[in-house]
Amino acid sequence: MNAFKLTGSHRSPLSRKTSGAQQVNVDRLKEAMDPEGCPICIIADEIGTKYMETVINELVNDSDARIKIKASFGFCNTHTWKLKEMFGVISGVGIIYESLLQLVNEDLGGDPRPTAPGGRGRPRRGWLRRTREIMSNSLAGYIRRARCPACEWVSYFEKLYLSALLNHLQDPGLAQAWSGSLGLCAPHL
């Protein structure tokens, strides 16, 4: 069952801009009302998993997707660990992380060896200073990286579902489901 419904000509979850109206499935919101958990958290987890599956299985070679993944230097810890739960994603994960390692190699100047070519292990002059500069620049780039694309996607839908909850709480079916649920967690209040 889809956790969300997309309409319009939306290309991918990693597109810079989405086109067409994106609507939440209010029935899915009712189903997510659980006496043991926040309905928005339940839906967000499903959306995050579906997002990762889509990226790894269908969009791994999509140029827009790769640009966003590189800009964020991969995925956050939470979404990277979701990959462990998925079946048959080794190839897609390999493609993504190979490109990230190439990015690191470029940042490091492409030649991480601190010895002179043919120098029989003799250190290059100033190698320690250059290594510190390279690492400092790489670290600064990592700190300024973009937000995890999966987190961006999930956050977008969390807002849509929260809005739908507020707008449809007068609906008898949703109100009944809400009364039997635990309610919202602190972050979604």
Short mmCIF file of C-alpha atoms in Angstrom, two decimals:
data_model
loop_
_atom_site.label_atom_id
_atom_site.label_comp_id
_atom_site.label_asym_id
_atom_site.label_seq_id
_atom_site.Cartn_x
_atom_site.Cartn_y
_atom_site.Cartn_z
CA MET A 1 0.00 0.00 0.00
CA ASN A 2 1.35 3.42 -0.93
CA ALA A 3 2.02 5.77 1.92
CA PHE A 4 1.41 8.67 -0.41
CA LYS A 5 -0.17 9.46 -3.74
CA LEU A 6 1.62 11.52 -6.33
CA THR A 7 -0.19 13.23 -9.15
CA GLY A 8 1.17 15.33 -11.97
CA SER A 9 4.42 14.87 -13.85
CA HIS A 10 6.75 14.32 -10.93
CA ARG A 11 10.03 12.84 -12.24
CA SER A 12 11.74 11.53 -9.16
CA PRO A 13 11.97 11.96 -5.42
CA LEU A 14 15.28 13.76 -5.96
CA SER A 15 14.14 16.35 -8.47
CA ARG A 16 14.95 19.91 -7.51
CA LYS A 17 11.36 20.99 -8.08
CA THR A 18 8.20 18.94 -8.10
CA SER A 19 5.42 19.62 -10.51
CA GLY A 20 1.77 18.80 -10.16
CA ALA A 21 -0.26 18.66 -6.99
CA GLN A 22 0.92 16.29 -4.30
CA GLN A 23 -1.79 15.04 -2.04
CA VAL A 24 -1.72 12.84 0.97
CA ASN A 25 -3.89 9.81 1.34
CA VAL A 26 -6.21 10.55 4.29
CA ASP A 27 -7.19 6.88 4.47
CA ARG A 28 -3.51 6.04 5.04
CA LEU A 29 -3.50 8.57 7.86
CA LYS A 30 -6.45 6.72 9.45
CA GLU A 31 -4.64 3.39 9.11
CA ALA A 32 -1.53 4.81 10.76
CA MET A 33 -3.42 5.76 13.92
CA ASP A 34 -1.91 3.31 16.35
CA PRO A 35 -2.30 3.00 20.10
CA GLU A 36 1.45 2.39 20.36
CA GLY A 37 2.99 5.08 18.15
CA CYS A 38 2.80 8.44 16.47
CA PRO A 39 0.94 8.15 13.15
CA ILE A 40 3.22 10.69 11.48
CA CYS A 41 6.31 8.74 12.60
CA ILE A 42 4.81 5.52 11.23
CA ILE A 43 4.08 7.12 7.85
CA ALA A 44 7.45 8.93 7.79
CA ASP A 45 9.27 5.63 8.31
CA GLU A 46 7.34 4.06 5.42
CA ILE A 47 8.03 7.04 3.18
CA GLY A 48 11.74 6.97 4.03
CA THR A 49 11.95 3.26 3.22
CA LYS A 50 10.04 3.68 -0.04
CA TYR A 51 12.25 6.64 -0.96
CA MET A 52 15.46 4.66 -0.40
CA GLU A 53 14.10 1.70 -2.38
CA THR A 54 13.18 3.99 -5.28
CA VAL A 55 16.55 5.74 -5.33
CA ILE A 56 18.60 2.55 -5.09
CA ASN A 57 16.53 0.43 -7.47
CA GLU A 58 15.31 2.96 -10.04
CA LEU A 59 17.22 6.25 -9.81
CA VAL A 60 20.79 5.19 -9.10
CA ASN A 61 21.91 6.45 -12.54
CA ASP A 62 19.61 9.49 -12.66
CA SER A 63 21.76 12.63 -12.97
CA ASP A 64 19.51 14.78 -10.74
CA ALA A 65 19.54 12.09 -8.08
CA ARG A 66 23.33 11.73 -8.19
CA ILE A 67 23.84 15.52 -7.92
CA LYS A 68 21.70 15.68 -4.77
CA ILE A 69 23.37 12.62 -3.26
CA LYS A 70 26.83 14.06 -3.91
CA ALA A 71 25.82 17.46 -2.53
CA SER A 72 24.77 15.81 0.74
CA PHE A 73 27.69 13.39 0.68
CA GLY A 74 25.34 10.43 0.73
CA PHE A 75 22.57 9.78 3.18
CA CYS A 76 22.27 10.37 6.91
CA ASN A 77 22.98 7.58 9.37
CA THR A 78 19.29 6.63 9.72
CA HIS A 79 18.64 6.31 6.00
CA THR A 80 21.95 4.59 5.29
CA TRP A 81 21.05 1.91 7.85
CA LYS A 82 17.72 1.40 6.06
CA LEU A 83 19.78 -0.02 3.18
CA LYS A 84 20.77 -2.93 5.41
CA GLU A 85 17.11 -3.99 5.64
CA MET A 86 16.63 -4.01 1.86
CA PHE A 87 17.13 -6.99 -0.41
CA GLY A 88 19.11 -6.79 -3.66
CA VAL A 89 20.50 -3.29 -3.31
CA ILE A 90 24.23 -4.07 -3.31
CA SER A 91 24.79 -2.94 -6.90
CA GLY A 92 22.96 0.37 -6.49
CA VAL A 93 24.65 1.11 -3.18
CA GLY A 94 28.01 0.30 -4.75
CA ILE A 95 27.41 2.73 -7.62
CA ILE A 96 26.44 5.55 -5.26
CA TYR A 97 29.26 5.08 -2.79
CA GLU A 98 31.86 4.59 -5.54
CA SER A 99 31.00 8.07 -6.81
CA LEU A 100 31.26 9.44 -3.25
CA LEU A 101 34.70 7.86 -2.81
CA GLN A 102 35.78 9.41 -6.12
CA LEU A 103 34.64 12.75 -4.73
CA VAL A 104 36.78 12.24 -1.62
CA ASN A 105 39.74 11.23 -3.78
CA GLU A 106 39.38 14.43 -5.81
CA ASP A 107 39.21 16.46 -2.59
CA LEU A 108 42.40 14.83 -1.41
CA GLY A 109 44.17 15.80 -4.62
CA GLY A 110 43.96 12.38 -6.23
CA ASP A 111 47.30 11.24 -4.77
CA PRO A 112 47.17 10.51 -1.05
CA ARG A 113 50.78 9.25 -0.91
CA PRO A 114 53.03 11.54 1.18
CA THR A 115 56.23 10.37 -0.55
CA ALA A 116 57.88 11.71 -3.67
CA PRO A 117 57.40 9.62 -6.83
CA GLY A 118 60.32 7.20 -7.01
CA GLY A 119 61.53 8.60 -3.71
CA ARG A 120 61.91 5.24 -1.99
CA GLY A 121 59.78 6.33 0.92
CA ARG A 122 61.34 9.75 1.41
CA PRO A 123 58.74 12.31 2.49
CA ARG A 124 57.88 15.11 0.10
CA ARG A 125 58.77 18.57 1.27
CA GLY A 126 55.83 20.22 2.97
CA TRP A 127 53.65 17.11 2.75
CA LEU A 128 52.37 17.53 6.29
CA ARG A 129 51.33 21.16 5.63
CA ARG A 130 49.64 20.20 2.34
CA THR A 131 47.89 17.25 4.00
CA ARG A 132 46.55 19.53 6.75
CA GLU A 133 45.28 22.04 4.17
CA ILE A 134 43.59 19.33 2.12
CA MET A 135 41.97 17.77 5.18
CA SER A 136 40.86 21.16 6.46
CA ASN A 137 39.23 22.02 3.12
CA SER A 138 37.61 18.58 2.86
CA LEU A 139 36.25 18.81 6.39
CA ALA A 140 34.87 22.29 5.72
CA GLY A 141 33.10 20.97 2.62
CA TYR A 142 31.68 18.05 4.57
CA ILE A 143 30.38 20.34 7.30
CA ARG A 144 28.66 22.57 4.70
CA ARG A 145 27.07 19.63 2.88
CA ALA A 146 23.42 19.65 1.90
CA ARG A 147 20.77 17.90 3.99
CA CYS A 148 20.17 14.18 3.41
CA PRO A 149 17.85 13.96 0.38
CA ALA A 150 15.78 11.23 2.07
CA CYS A 151 15.31 13.43 5.14
CA GLU A 152 14.23 16.31 2.89
CA TRP A 153 11.67 14.07 1.19
CA VAL A 154 10.35 12.66 4.46
CA SER A 155 10.15 16.12 6.04
CA TYR A 156 8.10 17.38 3.10
CA PHE A 157 5.56 14.59 3.55
CA GLU A 158 5.50 14.94 7.33
CA LYS A 159 4.31 18.51 6.82
CA LEU A 160 1.67 17.39 4.32
CA TYR A 161 0.34 14.70 6.65
CA LEU A 162 0.31 17.03 9.66
CA SER A 163 -1.61 19.56 7.61
CA ALA A 164 -4.04 16.86 6.44
CA LEU A 165 -4.53 15.74 10.04
CA LEU A 166 -5.43 19.27 11.11
CA ASN A 167 -7.65 19.90 8.10
CA HIS A 168 -9.56 16.59 8.32
CA LEU A 169 -9.81 16.05 12.07
CA GLN A 170 -13.53 16.84 11.86
CA ASP A 171 -13.96 13.82 9.56
CA PRO A 172 -15.82 11.22 11.69
CA GLY A 173 -13.62 8.32 10.56
CA LEU A 174 -10.39 10.18 11.23
CA ALA A 175 -11.65 11.55 14.54
CA GLN A 176 -12.57 8.02 15.68
CA ALA A 177 -9.17 6.66 14.62
CA TRP A 178 -7.47 9.60 16.37
CA SER A 179 -9.31 8.90 19.65
CA GLY A 180 -7.91 5.35 19.70
CA SER A 181 -4.37 6.41 18.92
CA LEU A 182 -1.48 7.43 21.11
CA GLY A 183 -1.49 10.84 19.42
CA LEU A 184 1.50 12.75 18.16
CA CYS A 185 5.01 12.47 19.52
CA ALA A 186 6.79 15.56 20.85
CA PRO A 187 8.64 16.38 17.60
CA HIS A 188 5.39 16.32 15.60
CA LEU A 189 3.38 18.45 18.02
#
